[in-house]
Amino acid sequence: MSGRLPPLNPLRAFEATARHGSVTAAARELNVTHGAISHQIKALEAILDVQLFERGAQRLKLTPQGALLLPTVSKAFEDIAGTTALIKRPTTSGELTVTCVPALLSLWLIPRMNQFTEQYPDIRLTLIASNESDHLHSSDVDVCVLYGHGNWTDCWIRLWTTLKLFPVASPTLLNMRPLRSVRDLRNHVLLHGDDGREWNTWLAAADATEHARGAQHFMSDARLSTEAAVYGQGVALGDTITASHLIAKGELIVPFDLTVPANNAFYVACRNEVRNAPIVKVFIDWLFASLETDTITEPQTSARRIIRRRNGKVSAPERLSAPPSTPTTRPRRPDRSQKRRAKIDIR
């Protein structure tokens, strides 16, 4: 049976050329000449007695026979690479290099490092704060935890979790400068962890895009904007993962009961050839298991929403208010004028 298999080198040349759609790119990847790749493909076509590529187009296009062969060849090379990784890393010990979104690394992963170490004491972690997808193809990096669209190519990717976004601020700041309605945001500094798109999304959901804005600061990532909010520098957008424990500890308060889906999501990714290495597998499995057992503090627990009922149906949030402060004595019943001041229309 083995005598009927095509030689390995022609198969490698075919797979790389089909994946890149270019003989030149395949030659660069395999570190051979353009002519060598062309020769190997012709040799494979002669062995199989079929044409694998349609010639003449600027980008090579697979024939039906080539399209039939490619998935099997690609899967075979991935299996070989995975088994080779298992041979090279037969145990769950050694050094594992992980790049992670800065905010997630600082506010979620590092606080849980002891849990991983207790399970796998022989794994030495090297953690790099980065959201650069270029690390996906670096031989120096084993696992990447990224915030983005999830459309990266030539790697193994799995969605870790989606996010909801909502404003957060320190209790000290809100004691000095209350947020009674969305209009009051103009009296606060808006802290951005991106180019402003996520705040725009939240303000649009609150029907507040036309409201006047005060000062704004832009930072390279959500970790910095969240830390600035903790220090009372302004109002940032928190999320259900990285801000959860800060809310639970009382370091941040959620002034409005309105959340919006984040523009992107968290993904776990790595090179195909290392996915089945035990040291990589146990870390990825631990990431997902930790998320499943994590206790997420819902932002609604520290905020209150005032909604309007029309014909017995609850409409979308139309009025947002800050949570009432906890009184030290028995509260008096508010009169009607106080009630009117507490409900301020955001429009």
Coordinates of N, CA and C in Angstrom, one line a residue, residues 192-316:
H192 N -10.9 56.4 26.8 CA -11.0 55.5 25.7 C -9.9 54.5 25.7
G193 N -10.3 53.2 25.5 CA -9.2 52.1 25.4 C -9.1 51.7 23.9
D194 N -9.7 52.5 23.0 CA -9.5 52.2 21.6 C -9.6 53.6 20.9
D195 N -10.0 53.6 19.6 CA -10.1 54.8 18.9 C -11.4 55.6 19.1
G196 N -12.2 55.1 20.0 CA -13.5 55.8 20.3 C -14.7 55.1 19.8
R197 N -14.6 54.0 19.0 CA -15.7 53.3 18.5 C -16.6 52.7 19.6
E198 N -16.0 52.2 20.6 CA -16.8 51.5 21.6 C -17.7 52.5 22.4
W199 N -17.1 53.6 22.8 CA -17.9 54.6 23.5 C -19.0 55.1 22.5
N200 N -18.7 55.3 21.3 CA -19.8 55.7 20.3 C -20.9 54.7 20.3
T201 N -20.6 53.4 20.3 CA -21.6 52.4 20.3 C -22.5 52.5 21.5
W202 N -21.9 52.7 22.7 CA -22.7 52.8 23.9 C -23.5 54.0 23.9
L203 N -23.0 55.1 23.5 CA -23.7 56.4 23.5 C -24.9 56.3 22.5
A204 N -24.7 55.6 21.4 CA -25.8 55.4 20.4 C -26.9 54.6 21.0
A205 N -26.6 53.6 21.8 CA -27.6 52.8 22.4 C -28.3 53.6 23.5
A206 N -27.7 54.6 24.1 CA -28.3 55.4 25.1 C -29.0 56.6 24.5
D207 N -29.1 56.7 23.1 CA -29.6 57.8 22.5 C -29.0 59.1 22.9
A208 N -27.6 59.1 23.0 CA -26.9 60.2 23.5 C -25.8 60.7 22.6
T209 N -25.8 60.3 21.4 CA -24.7 60.7 20.5 C -24.7 62.2 20.2
E210 N -25.8 62.9 20.4 CA -25.9 64.3 20.1 C -25.6 65.1 21.4
H211 N -25.4 64.5 22.5 CA -25.1 65.2 23.7 C -23.7 65.8 23.7
A212 N -23.5 66.9 24.3 CA -22.2 67.6 24.4 C -21.3 66.7 25.2
R213 N -20.0 66.7 24.8 CA -19.0 65.9 25.5 C -18.0 66.8 26.1
G214 N -17.4 66.4 27.2 CA -16.3 67.1 27.8 C -15.0 66.6 27.3
A215 N -14.0 66.6 28.2 CA -12.7 66.2 27.9 C -12.6 64.7 27.6
Q216 N -11.7 64.3 26.7 CA -11.6 62.9 26.4 C -10.1 62.6 26.3
H217 N -9.7 61.3 26.8 CA -8.4 60.8 26.7 C -8.4 59.5 26.0
F218 N -7.4 59.3 25.1 CA -7.3 58.0 24.3 C -6.1 57.3 24.7
M219 N -6.3 56.0 25.0 CA -5.2 55.2 25.4 C -5.0 53.9 24.5
S220 N -3.9 53.3 24.6 CA -3.5 52.2 23.7 C -4.3 50.9 23.9
D221 N -4.8 50.7 25.1 CA -5.6 49.5 25.4 C -6.5 49.8 26.6
A222 N -7.5 48.8 26.8 CA -8.5 48.9 27.8 C -7.9 48.8 29.2
R223 N -6.8 48.2 29.3 CA -6.1 48.1 30.7 C -5.8 49.5 31.2
L224 N -5.3 50.4 30.4 CA -4.9 51.7 30.8 C -6.2 52.5 31.1
S225 N -7.2 52.4 30.3 CA -8.4 53.2 30.5 C -9.1 52.7 31.8
T226 N -9.1 51.4 32.0 CA -9.7 50.9 33.3 C -8.9 51.3 34.5
E227 N -7.6 51.3 34.4 CA -6.8 51.7 35.5 C -7.0 53.2 35.8
A228 N -7.1 54.0 34.7 CA -7.3 55.4 34.9 C -8.7 55.7 35.6
A229 N -9.7 54.8 35.3 CA -11.0 55.0 36.0 C -10.8 54.6 37.4
V230 N -10.1 53.6 37.8 CA -9.9 53.2 39.2 C -9.3 54.4 40.0
Y231 N -8.3 55.1 39.3 CA -7.7 56.2 40.0 C -8.5 57.5 39.9
G232 N -9.8 57.4 39.5 CA -10.6 58.6 39.5 C -10.4 59.6 38.4
Q233 N -9.7 59.2 37.3 CA -9.4 60.1 36.2 C -10.5 60.4 35.2
G234 N -11.6 59.6 35.3 CA -12.7 59.8 34.4 C -13.5 58.5 34.4
V235 N -14.4 58.4 33.3 CA -15.3 57.3 33.1 C -14.8 56.5 32.0
A236 N -14.6 55.2 32.2 CA -14.2 54.3 31.1 C -15.3 53.3 30.8
L237 N -15.1 52.6 29.7 CA -16.0 51.5 29.4 C -15.3 50.2 30.0
G238 N -16.0 49.6 30.9 CA -15.6 48.3 31.4 C -16.3 47.2 30.6
D239 N -15.9 45.9 30.9 CA -16.6 44.8 30.3 C -16.8 43.7 31.3
T240 N -17.6 42.7 30.9 CA -18.1 41.7 31.9 C -17.0 40.7 32.3
I241 N -15.8 40.8 31.7 CA -14.7 39.9 32.1 C -13.7 40.7 32.9
T242 N -13.0 41.7 32.3 CA -11.9 42.3 33.0 C -12.3 43.3 34.1
A243 N -13.5 43.8 34.1 CA -13.9 44.8 35.1 C -14.7 44.1 36.3
S244 N -15.0 42.8 36.1 CA -15.9 42.1 37.0 C -15.4 42.1 38.5
H245 N -14.1 41.8 38.7 CA -13.6 41.7 40.1 C -13.4 43.1 40.7
L246 N -13.1 44.1 39.8 CA -13.0 45.5 40.3 C -14.4 46.0 40.8
I247 N -15.4 45.6 40.1 CA -16.8 45.9 40.6 C -17.1 45.2 41.9
A248 N -16.8 43.9 41.9 CA -17.1 43.1 43.1 C -16.3 43.7 44.3
K249 N -15.1 44.2 44.1 CA -14.3 44.7 45.2 C -14.7 46.2 45.6
G250 N -15.6 46.8 44.8 CA -16.0 48.1 45.1 C -15.1 49.2 44.6
E251 N -14.1 48.8 43.8 CA -13.1 49.8 43.2 C -13.7 50.5 42.0
L252 N -14.7 49.9 41.4 CA -15.4 50.6 40.3 C -16.9 50.4 40.5
I253 N -17.7 51.4 40.1 CA -19.1 51.4 40.1 C -19.7 51.5 38.7
V254 N -20.8 50.9 38.5 CA -21.5 50.9 37.2 C -22.7 51.9 37.4
P255 N -22.5 53.1 36.8 CA -23.5 54.1 37.1 C -24.8 54.0 36.3
F256 N -24.8 53.2 35.2 CA -26.0 53.1 34.3 C -26.2 51.7 34.0
D257 N -27.5 51.3 34.0 CA -27.8 49.9 33.7 C -28.1 49.8 32.2
L258 N -27.1 49.9 31.4 CA -27.2 49.7 30.0 C -25.9 49.1 29.5
T259 N -26.0 47.9 28.9 CA -24.8 47.3 28.3 C -25.0 47.1 26.8
V260 N -23.9 47.1 26.1 CA -23.9 46.9 24.7 C -22.9 45.8 24.3
P261 N -23.2 45.0 23.3 CA -22.2 44.0 22.8 C -20.9 44.7 22.4
A262 N -19.8 44.2 22.7 CA -18.5 44.7 22.2 C -18.4 44.5 20.7
N263 N -17.6 45.4 20.1 CA -17.4 45.2 18.6 C -16.7 43.9 18.3
N264 N -15.8 43.5 19.2 CA -15.0 42.2 18.9 C -15.2 41.3 20.0
A265 N -14.4 40.2 20.1 CA -14.5 39.2 21.1 C -13.1 38.7 21.4
F266 N -13.0 37.9 22.5 CA -11.7 37.3 22.9 C -11.6 35.9 22.2
Y267 N -10.4 35.6 21.6 CA -10.2 34.4 21.0 C -8.9 33.8 21.5
V268 N -8.8 32.4 21.5 CA -7.6 31.7 21.8 C -7.1 31.1 20.5
A269 N -5.8 31.3 20.2 CA -5.3 30.9 18.9 C -3.8 30.4 19.1
C270 N -3.4 29.5 18.2 CA -2.0 29.1 18.2 C -1.7 28.5 16.8
R271 N -0.4 28.2 16.5 CA 0.0 27.6 15.3 C -0.6 26.2 15.2
N272 N -1.0 25.8 14.0 CA -1.6 24.4 13.9 C -0.6 23.3 14.4
E273 N 0.7 23.5 14.1 CA 1.6 22.4 14.4 C 1.8 22.2 15.9
V274 N 1.4 23.2 16.8 CA 1.7 23.0 18.2 C 0.4 22.8 19.0
R275 N -0.8 22.8 18.3 CA -2.1 22.7 19.0 C -2.2 21.4 19.8
N276 N -1.6 20.3 19.4 CA -1.8 19.1 20.1 C -0.6 18.8 21.1
A277 N 0.4 19.7 21.2 CA 1.4 19.5 22.2 C 0.8 19.5 23.6
P278 N 1.1 18.6 24.4 CA 0.5 18.5 25.8 C 0.6 19.8 26.5
I279 N 1.7 20.5 26.5 CA 1.9 21.7 27.3 C 1.0 22.8 26.8
V280 N 0.7 22.8 25.5 CA -0.2 23.8 24.9 C -1.7 23.4 25.2
K281 N -1.9 22.2 25.0 CA -3.3 21.7 25.2 C -3.8 21.9 26.7
V282 N -2.9 21.6 27.7 CA -3.4 21.8 29.0 C -3.7 23.3 29.4
F283 N -2.9 24.2 28.8 CA -3.1 25.6 29.1 C -4.4 26.1 28.4
I284 N -4.6 25.7 27.2 CA -5.9 26.1 26.5 C -7.1 25.5 27.2
D285 N -7.0 24.2 27.6 CA -8.1 23.6 28.3 C -8.3 24.3 29.6
W286 N -7.3 24.7 30.3 CA -7.4 25.4 31.6 C -8.1 26.8 31.4
L287 N -7.7 27.5 30.3 CA -8.4 28.8 30.0 C -9.9 28.6 29.9
F288 N -10.3 27.6 29.1 CA -11.8 27.5 28.9 C -12.5 27.0 30.2
A289 N -11.8 26.1 30.9 CA -12.4 25.6 32.2 C -12.5 26.7 33.2
S290 N -11.5 27.5 33.3 CA -11.5 28.6 34.3 C -12.7 29.6 33.9
L291 N -12.9 29.9 32.7 CA -14.0 30.8 32.3 C -15.3 30.2 32.6
E292 N -15.5 28.9 32.5 CA -16.8 28.2 32.8 C -17.1 28.3 34.3
T293 N -16.1 28.2 35.1 CA -16.3 28.2 36.6 C -16.2 29.6 37.2
D294 N -15.9 30.6 36.3 CA -15.7 32.0 36.8 C -17.1 32.5 37.3
T295 N -17.0 33.3 38.3 CA -18.2 34.0 38.8 C -18.2 35.4 38.3
I296 N -19.0 35.7 37.4 CA -19.1 37.1 36.7 C -20.1 37.9 37.5
T297 N -19.6 39.1 37.9 CA -20.5 40.1 38.6 C -21.3 40.8 37.5
E298 N -22.6 40.7 37.5 CA -23.4 41.4 36.6 C -23.4 42.9 36.9
P299 N -23.2 43.7 35.9 CA -23.2 45.2 36.2 C -24.5 45.7 36.8
Q300 N -25.6 45.0 36.5 CA -26.9 45.4 37.0 C -27.0 45.4 38.6
T301 N -26.1 44.7 39.2 CA -26.1 44.6 40.7 C -25.8 45.9 41.3
S302 N -25.1 46.8 40.6 CA -24.7 48.1 41.2 C -25.3 49.2 40.5
A303 N -26.4 49.0 39.7 CA -27.0 50.1 39.0 C -28.5 49.9 38.9
R304 N -29.3 50.9 38.6 CA -30.7 50.8 38.5 C -31.2 51.5 37.2
R305 N -32.2 50.8 36.6 CA -32.7 51.3 35.3 C -34.1 51.8 35.5
I306 N -34.4 53.0 35.0 CA -35.8 53.5 35.0 C -36.3 53.4 33.6
I307 N -37.4 52.6 33.4 CA -37.9 52.4 32.1 C -39.4 52.9 32.1
R308 N -39.9 53.1 30.9 CA -41.3 53.5 30.8 C -42.1 52.4 30.2
R309 N -43.3 52.3 30.8 CA -44.2 51.2 30.3 C -45.3 51.9 29.4
R310 N -45.5 51.3 28.2 CA -46.5 51.8 27.3 C -47.4 50.6 26.9
N311 N -48.6 50.8 27.2 CA -49.6 49.7 26.9 C -49.3 48.4 27.6
G312 N -48.7 48.5 28.8 CA -48.4 47.3 29.5 C -47.1 46.6 29.1
K313 N -46.4 47.2 28.1 CA -45.1 46.6 27.6 C -44.0 47.4 28.0
V314 N -42.8 46.7 28.3 CA -41.6 47.4 28.7 C -40.9 47.8 27.4
S315 N -40.6 49.1 27.3 CA -39.8 49.6 26.2 C -38.4 49.5 26.4
A316 N -37.6 49.9 25.4 CA -36.1 50.0 25.6 C -35.8 51.0 26.6

